[in-house]
mmCIF file of C-alpha atoms and ligand atoms in Angstrom:
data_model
loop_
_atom_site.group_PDB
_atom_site.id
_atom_site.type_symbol
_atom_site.label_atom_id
_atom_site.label_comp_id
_atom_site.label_asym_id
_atom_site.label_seq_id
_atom_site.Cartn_x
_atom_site.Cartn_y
_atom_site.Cartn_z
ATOM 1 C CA UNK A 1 0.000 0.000 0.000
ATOM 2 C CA UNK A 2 1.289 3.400 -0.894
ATOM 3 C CA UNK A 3 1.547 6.299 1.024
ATOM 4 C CA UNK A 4 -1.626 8.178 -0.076
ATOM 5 C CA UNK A 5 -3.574 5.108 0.116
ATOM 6 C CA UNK A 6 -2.480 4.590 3.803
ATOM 7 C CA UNK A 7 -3.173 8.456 4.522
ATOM 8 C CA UNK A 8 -7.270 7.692 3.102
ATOM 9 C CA UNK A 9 -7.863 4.521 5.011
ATOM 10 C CA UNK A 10 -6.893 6.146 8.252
ATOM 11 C CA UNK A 11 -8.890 9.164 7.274
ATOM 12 C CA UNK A 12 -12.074 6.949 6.516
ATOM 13 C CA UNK A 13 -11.363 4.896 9.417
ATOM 14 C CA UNK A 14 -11.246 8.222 11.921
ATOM 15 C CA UNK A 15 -14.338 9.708 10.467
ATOM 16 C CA UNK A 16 -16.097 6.787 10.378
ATOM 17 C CA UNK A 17 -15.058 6.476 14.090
ATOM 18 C CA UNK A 18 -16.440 9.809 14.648
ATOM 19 C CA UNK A 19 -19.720 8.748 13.957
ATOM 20 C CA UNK A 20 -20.885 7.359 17.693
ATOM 21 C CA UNK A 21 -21.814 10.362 20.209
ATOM 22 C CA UNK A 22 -19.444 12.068 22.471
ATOM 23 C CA UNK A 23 -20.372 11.946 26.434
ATOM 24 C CA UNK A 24 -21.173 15.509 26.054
ATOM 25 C CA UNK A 25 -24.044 14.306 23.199
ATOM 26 C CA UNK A 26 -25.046 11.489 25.376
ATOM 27 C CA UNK A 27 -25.631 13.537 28.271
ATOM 28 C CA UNK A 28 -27.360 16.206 26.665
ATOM 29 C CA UNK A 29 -29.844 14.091 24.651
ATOM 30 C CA UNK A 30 -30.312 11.926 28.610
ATOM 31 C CA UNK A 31 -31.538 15.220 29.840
ATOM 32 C CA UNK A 32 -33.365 16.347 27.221
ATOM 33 C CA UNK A 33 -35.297 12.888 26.805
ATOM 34 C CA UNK A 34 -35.964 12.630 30.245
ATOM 35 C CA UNK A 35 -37.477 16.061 29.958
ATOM 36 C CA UNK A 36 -40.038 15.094 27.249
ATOM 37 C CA UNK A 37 -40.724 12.042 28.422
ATOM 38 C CA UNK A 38 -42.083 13.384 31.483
ATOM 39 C CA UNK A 39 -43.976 16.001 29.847
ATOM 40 C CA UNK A 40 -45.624 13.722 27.822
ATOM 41 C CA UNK A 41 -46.471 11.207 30.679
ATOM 42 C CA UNK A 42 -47.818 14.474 32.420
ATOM 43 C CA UNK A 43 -49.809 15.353 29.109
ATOM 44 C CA UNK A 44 -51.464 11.822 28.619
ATOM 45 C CA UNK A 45 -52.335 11.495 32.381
ATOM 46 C CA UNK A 46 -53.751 15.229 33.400
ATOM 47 C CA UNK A 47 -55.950 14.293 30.558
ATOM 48 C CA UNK A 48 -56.302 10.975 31.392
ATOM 49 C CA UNK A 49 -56.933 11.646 35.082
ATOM 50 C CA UNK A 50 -60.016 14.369 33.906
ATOM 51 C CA UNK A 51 -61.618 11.363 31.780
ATOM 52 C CA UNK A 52 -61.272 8.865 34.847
ATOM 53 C CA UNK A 53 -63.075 11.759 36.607
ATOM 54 C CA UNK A 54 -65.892 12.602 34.430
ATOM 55 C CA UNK A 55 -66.869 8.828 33.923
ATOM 56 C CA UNK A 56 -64.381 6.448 35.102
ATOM 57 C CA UNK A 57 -62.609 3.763 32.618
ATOM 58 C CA UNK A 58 -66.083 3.589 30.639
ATOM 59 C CA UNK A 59 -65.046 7.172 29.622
ATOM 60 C CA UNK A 60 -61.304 6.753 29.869
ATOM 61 C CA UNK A 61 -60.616 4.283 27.343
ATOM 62 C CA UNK A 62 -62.738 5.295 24.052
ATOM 63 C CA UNK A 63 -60.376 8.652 25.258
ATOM 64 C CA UNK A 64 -57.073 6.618 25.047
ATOM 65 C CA UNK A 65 -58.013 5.129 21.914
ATOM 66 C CA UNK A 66 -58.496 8.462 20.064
ATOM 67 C CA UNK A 67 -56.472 10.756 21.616
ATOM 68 C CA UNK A 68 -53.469 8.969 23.173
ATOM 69 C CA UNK A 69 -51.379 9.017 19.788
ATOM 70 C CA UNK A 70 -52.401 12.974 18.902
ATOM 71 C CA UNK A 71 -51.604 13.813 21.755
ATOM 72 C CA UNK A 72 -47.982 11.875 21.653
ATOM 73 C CA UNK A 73 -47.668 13.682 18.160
ATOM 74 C CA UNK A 74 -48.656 17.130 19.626
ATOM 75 C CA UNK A 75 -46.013 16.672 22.155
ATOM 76 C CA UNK A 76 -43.474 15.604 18.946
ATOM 77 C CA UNK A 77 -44.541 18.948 17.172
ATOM 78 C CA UNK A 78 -43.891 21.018 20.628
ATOM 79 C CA UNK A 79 -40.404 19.613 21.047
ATOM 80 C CA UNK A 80 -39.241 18.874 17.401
ATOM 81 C CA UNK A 81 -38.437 15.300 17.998
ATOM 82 C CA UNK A 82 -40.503 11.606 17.191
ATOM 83 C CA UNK A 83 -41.957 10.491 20.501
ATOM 84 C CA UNK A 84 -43.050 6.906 20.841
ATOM 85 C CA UNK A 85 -44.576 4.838 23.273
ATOM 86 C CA UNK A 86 -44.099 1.152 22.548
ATOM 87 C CA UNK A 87 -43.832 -2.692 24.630
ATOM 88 C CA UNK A 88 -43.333 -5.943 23.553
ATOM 89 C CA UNK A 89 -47.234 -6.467 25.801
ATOM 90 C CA UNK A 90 -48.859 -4.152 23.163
ATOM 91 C CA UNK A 91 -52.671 -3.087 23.869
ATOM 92 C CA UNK A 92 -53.089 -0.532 20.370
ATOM 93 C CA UNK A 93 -50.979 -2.545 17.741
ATOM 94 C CA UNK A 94 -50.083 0.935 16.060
ATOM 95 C CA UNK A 95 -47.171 1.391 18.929
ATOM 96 C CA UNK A 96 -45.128 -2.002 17.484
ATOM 97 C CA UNK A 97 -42.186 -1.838 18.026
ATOM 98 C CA UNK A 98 -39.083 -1.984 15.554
ATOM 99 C CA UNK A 99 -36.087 -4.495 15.563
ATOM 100 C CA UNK A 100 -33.865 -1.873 17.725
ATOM 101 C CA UNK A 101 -36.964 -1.065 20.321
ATOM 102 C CA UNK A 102 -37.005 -4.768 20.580
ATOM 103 C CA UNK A 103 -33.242 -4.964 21.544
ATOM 104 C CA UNK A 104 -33.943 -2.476 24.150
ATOM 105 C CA UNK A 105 -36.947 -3.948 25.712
ATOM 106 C CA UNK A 106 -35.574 -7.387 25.785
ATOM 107 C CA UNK A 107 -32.340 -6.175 27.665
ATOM 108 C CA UNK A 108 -34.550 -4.091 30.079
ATOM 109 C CA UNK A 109 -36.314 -7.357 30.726
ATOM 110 C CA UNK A 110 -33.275 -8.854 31.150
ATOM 111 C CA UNK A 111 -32.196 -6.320 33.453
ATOM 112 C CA UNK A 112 -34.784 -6.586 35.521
ATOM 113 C CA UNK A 113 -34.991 -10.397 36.073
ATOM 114 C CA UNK A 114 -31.361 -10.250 37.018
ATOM 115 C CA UNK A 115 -32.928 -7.656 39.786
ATOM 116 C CA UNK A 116 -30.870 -4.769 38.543
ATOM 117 C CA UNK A 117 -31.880 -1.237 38.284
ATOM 118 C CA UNK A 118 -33.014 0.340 34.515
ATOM 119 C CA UNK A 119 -31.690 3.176 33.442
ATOM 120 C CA UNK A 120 -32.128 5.848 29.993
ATOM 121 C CA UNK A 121 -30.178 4.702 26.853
ATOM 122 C CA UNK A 122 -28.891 7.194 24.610
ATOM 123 C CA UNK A 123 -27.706 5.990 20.641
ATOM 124 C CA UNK A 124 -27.633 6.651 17.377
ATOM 125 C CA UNK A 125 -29.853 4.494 15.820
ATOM 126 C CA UNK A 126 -30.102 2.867 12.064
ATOM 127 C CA UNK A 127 -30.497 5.933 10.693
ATOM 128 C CA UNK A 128 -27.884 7.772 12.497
ATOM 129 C CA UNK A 129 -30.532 10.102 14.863
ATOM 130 C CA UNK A 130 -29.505 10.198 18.338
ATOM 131 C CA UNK A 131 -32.062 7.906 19.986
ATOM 132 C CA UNK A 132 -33.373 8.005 23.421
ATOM 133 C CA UNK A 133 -34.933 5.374 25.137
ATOM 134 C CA UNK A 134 -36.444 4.852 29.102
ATOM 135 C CA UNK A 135 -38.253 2.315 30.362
ATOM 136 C CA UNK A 136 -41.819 2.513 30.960
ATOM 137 C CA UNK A 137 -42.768 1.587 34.214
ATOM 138 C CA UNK A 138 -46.264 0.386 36.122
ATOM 139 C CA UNK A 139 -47.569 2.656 38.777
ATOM 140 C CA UNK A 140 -50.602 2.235 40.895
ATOM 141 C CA UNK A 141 -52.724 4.401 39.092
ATOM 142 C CA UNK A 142 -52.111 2.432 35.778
ATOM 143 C CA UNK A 143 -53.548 -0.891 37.188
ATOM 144 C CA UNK A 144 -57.369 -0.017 36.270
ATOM 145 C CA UNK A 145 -56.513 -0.311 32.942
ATOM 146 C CA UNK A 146 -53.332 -2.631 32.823
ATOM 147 C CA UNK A 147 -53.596 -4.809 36.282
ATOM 148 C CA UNK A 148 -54.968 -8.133 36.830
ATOM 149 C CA UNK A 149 -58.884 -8.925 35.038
ATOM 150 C CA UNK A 150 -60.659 -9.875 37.601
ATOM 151 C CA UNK A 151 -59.101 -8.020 40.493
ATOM 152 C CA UNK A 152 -57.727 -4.881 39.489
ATOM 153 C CA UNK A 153 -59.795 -4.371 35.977
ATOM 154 C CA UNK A 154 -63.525 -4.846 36.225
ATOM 155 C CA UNK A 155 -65.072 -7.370 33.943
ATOM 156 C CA UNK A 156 -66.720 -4.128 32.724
ATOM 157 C CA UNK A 157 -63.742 -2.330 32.134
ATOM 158 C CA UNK A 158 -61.992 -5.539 30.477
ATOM 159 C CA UNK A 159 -65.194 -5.544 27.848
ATOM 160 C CA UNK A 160 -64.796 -2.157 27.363
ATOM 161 C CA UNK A 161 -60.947 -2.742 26.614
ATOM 162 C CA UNK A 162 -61.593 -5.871 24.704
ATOM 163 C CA UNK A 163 -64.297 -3.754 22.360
ATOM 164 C CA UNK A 164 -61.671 -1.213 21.081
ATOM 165 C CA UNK A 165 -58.795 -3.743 21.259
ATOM 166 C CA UNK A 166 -59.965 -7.187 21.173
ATOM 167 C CA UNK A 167 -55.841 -8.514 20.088
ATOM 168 C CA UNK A 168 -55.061 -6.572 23.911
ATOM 169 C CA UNK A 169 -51.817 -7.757 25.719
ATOM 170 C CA UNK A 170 -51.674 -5.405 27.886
ATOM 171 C CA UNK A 171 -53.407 -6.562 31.289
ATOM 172 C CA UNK A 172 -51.633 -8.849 33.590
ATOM 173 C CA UNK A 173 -49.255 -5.926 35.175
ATOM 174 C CA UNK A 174 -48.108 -5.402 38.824
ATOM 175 C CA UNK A 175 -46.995 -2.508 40.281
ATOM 176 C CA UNK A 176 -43.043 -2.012 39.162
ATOM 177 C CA UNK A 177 -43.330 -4.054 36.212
ATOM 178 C CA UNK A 178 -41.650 -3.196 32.583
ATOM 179 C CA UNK A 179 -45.171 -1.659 31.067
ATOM 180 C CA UNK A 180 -42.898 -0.643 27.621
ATOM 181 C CA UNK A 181 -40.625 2.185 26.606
ATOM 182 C CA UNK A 182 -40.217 5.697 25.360
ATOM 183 C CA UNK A 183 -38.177 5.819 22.309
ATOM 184 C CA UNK A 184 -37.621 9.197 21.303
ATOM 185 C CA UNK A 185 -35.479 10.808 18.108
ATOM 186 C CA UNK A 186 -34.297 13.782 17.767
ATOM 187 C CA UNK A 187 -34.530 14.146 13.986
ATOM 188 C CA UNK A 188 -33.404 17.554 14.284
ATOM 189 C CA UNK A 189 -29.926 16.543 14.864
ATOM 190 C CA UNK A 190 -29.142 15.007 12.112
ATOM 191 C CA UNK A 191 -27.424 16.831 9.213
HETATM 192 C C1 HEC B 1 -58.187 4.404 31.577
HETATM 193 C C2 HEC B 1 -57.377 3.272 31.248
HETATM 194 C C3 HEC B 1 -55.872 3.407 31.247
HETATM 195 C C4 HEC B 1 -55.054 3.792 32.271
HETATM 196 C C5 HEC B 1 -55.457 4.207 33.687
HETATM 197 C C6 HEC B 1 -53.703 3.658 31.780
HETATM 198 N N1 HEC B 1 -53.704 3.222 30.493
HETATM 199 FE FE1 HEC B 1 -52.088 2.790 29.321
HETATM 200 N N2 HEC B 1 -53.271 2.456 27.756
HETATM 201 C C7 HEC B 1 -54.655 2.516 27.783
HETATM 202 C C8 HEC B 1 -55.153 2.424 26.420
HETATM 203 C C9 HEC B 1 -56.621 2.424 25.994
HETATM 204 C C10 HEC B 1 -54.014 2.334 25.574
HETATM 205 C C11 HEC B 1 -53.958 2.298 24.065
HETATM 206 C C12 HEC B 1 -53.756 3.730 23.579
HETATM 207 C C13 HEC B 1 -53.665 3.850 22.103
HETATM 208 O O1 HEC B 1 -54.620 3.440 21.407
HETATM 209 O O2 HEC B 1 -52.632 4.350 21.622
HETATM 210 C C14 HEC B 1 -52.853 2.367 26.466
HETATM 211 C C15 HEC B 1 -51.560 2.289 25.994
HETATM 212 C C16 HEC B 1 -50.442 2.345 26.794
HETATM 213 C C17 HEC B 1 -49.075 2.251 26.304
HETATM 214 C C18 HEC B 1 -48.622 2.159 24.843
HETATM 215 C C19 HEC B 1 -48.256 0.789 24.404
HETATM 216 C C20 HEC B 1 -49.439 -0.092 24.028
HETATM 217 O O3 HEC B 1 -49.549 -1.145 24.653
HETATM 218 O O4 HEC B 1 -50.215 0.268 23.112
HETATM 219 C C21 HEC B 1 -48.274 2.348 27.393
HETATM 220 C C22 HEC B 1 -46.758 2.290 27.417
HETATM 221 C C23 HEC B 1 -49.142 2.524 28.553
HETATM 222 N N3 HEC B 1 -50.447 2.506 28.154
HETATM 223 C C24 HEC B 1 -48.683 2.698 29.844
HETATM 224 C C25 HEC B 1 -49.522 3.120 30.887
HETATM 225 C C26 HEC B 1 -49.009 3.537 32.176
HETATM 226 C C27 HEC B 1 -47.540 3.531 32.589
HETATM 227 C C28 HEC B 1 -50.100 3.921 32.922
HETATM 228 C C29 HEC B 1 -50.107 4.519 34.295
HETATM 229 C C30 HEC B 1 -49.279 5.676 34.537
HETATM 230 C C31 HEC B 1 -51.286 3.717 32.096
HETATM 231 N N4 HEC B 1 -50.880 3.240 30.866
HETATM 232 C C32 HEC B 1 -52.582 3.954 32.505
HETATM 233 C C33 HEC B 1 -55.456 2.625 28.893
HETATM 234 C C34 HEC B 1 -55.014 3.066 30.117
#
């Protein structure tokens, strides 16, 4: 190999290195993930909360099942990023996830068998967005609609559930469990 040729490989081989985020990035896009994901988990339950109030789950879920993906996009407008909500126990089969949210849910599950704490993940994904991904998981207040059938879901509110979703995987949850993830990119920061 000549000189010049030696000279381009490293140079393709340095760039190409330079193509993973810096701490800096990483940190940054942790922050600003957590941020939005909070805001939206605010967003969906102060409206969620109101529904619950005017007329319980019977009101609650037709509410979900319109409104709980325009409001996720409203939220993707406000901060100029994608926001999804996804889980391998999927309830609306619109929030599938893709082979990398698979990856991370299956390692959080992994995690968590092994009894170890979950944390954010920050990556560029396939398409080389900075990616940010948290784990999802099941409070209290969540159980009406994702808890046991039987004990913590009415047969009511199961019907109800099974009429808008009747392929629903999403019931079965105790308090702590892995309910999904947020996967959120930041589309913006790519050039
Ligand atoms: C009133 C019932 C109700 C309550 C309470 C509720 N959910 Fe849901 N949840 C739903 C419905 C309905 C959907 C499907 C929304 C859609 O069509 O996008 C859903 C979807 C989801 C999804 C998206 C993935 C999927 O399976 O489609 C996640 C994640 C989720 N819920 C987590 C939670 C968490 C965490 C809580 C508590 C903080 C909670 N939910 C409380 C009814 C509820």
């Amino acid at each position: 190999m000549n000189k010049i040729a030696l000279v381009l490989v490293t140079f393709i081989f340095l760039t190409s290195c330079s193509k993973s985020l810096s701490k800096d990035e990483v940190e940054k896009y942790t922050i600003q993930g957590k941020e939005i994901a909070e805001a939206t988990a605010k967003k969906l339950g102060s409206n969620l909360v109101e529904k619950m109030k005017d007329g319980g789950v019977t009101e609650a879920v037709p509410f979900c099942n319109t409104k709980a993906i325009p409001l996720t996009e409203e939220m993707s407008e406000k901060f100029n990023v994608s926001i999804k909500r996804t889980s391998h126990l999927l309830r609306n089969t619109d929030n599938r996830p893709n082979d990398e949210e698979v990856l991370v849910i299956n390692n959080y599950r992994d995690l968590m068998s092994k009894g170890k704490g979950l944390k954010p993940v920050v990556e560029l994904d396939k398409a080389g967005s900075p990616h940010f991904y948290a784990p999802i998981l099941l409070q209290k207040k969540c159980l009406a609609c994702h808890g046991e059938i039987g004990v913590d879901v009415t047969k009511k509110s199961d019907s109800i559930i099974e009429s808008h979703y009747p392929k629903d995987l999403a019931t079965g949850f105790k308090e702590g469990d892995l309910r999904g993830i947020w996967s959120i990119t930041f589309i913006s920061a790519v050039e």
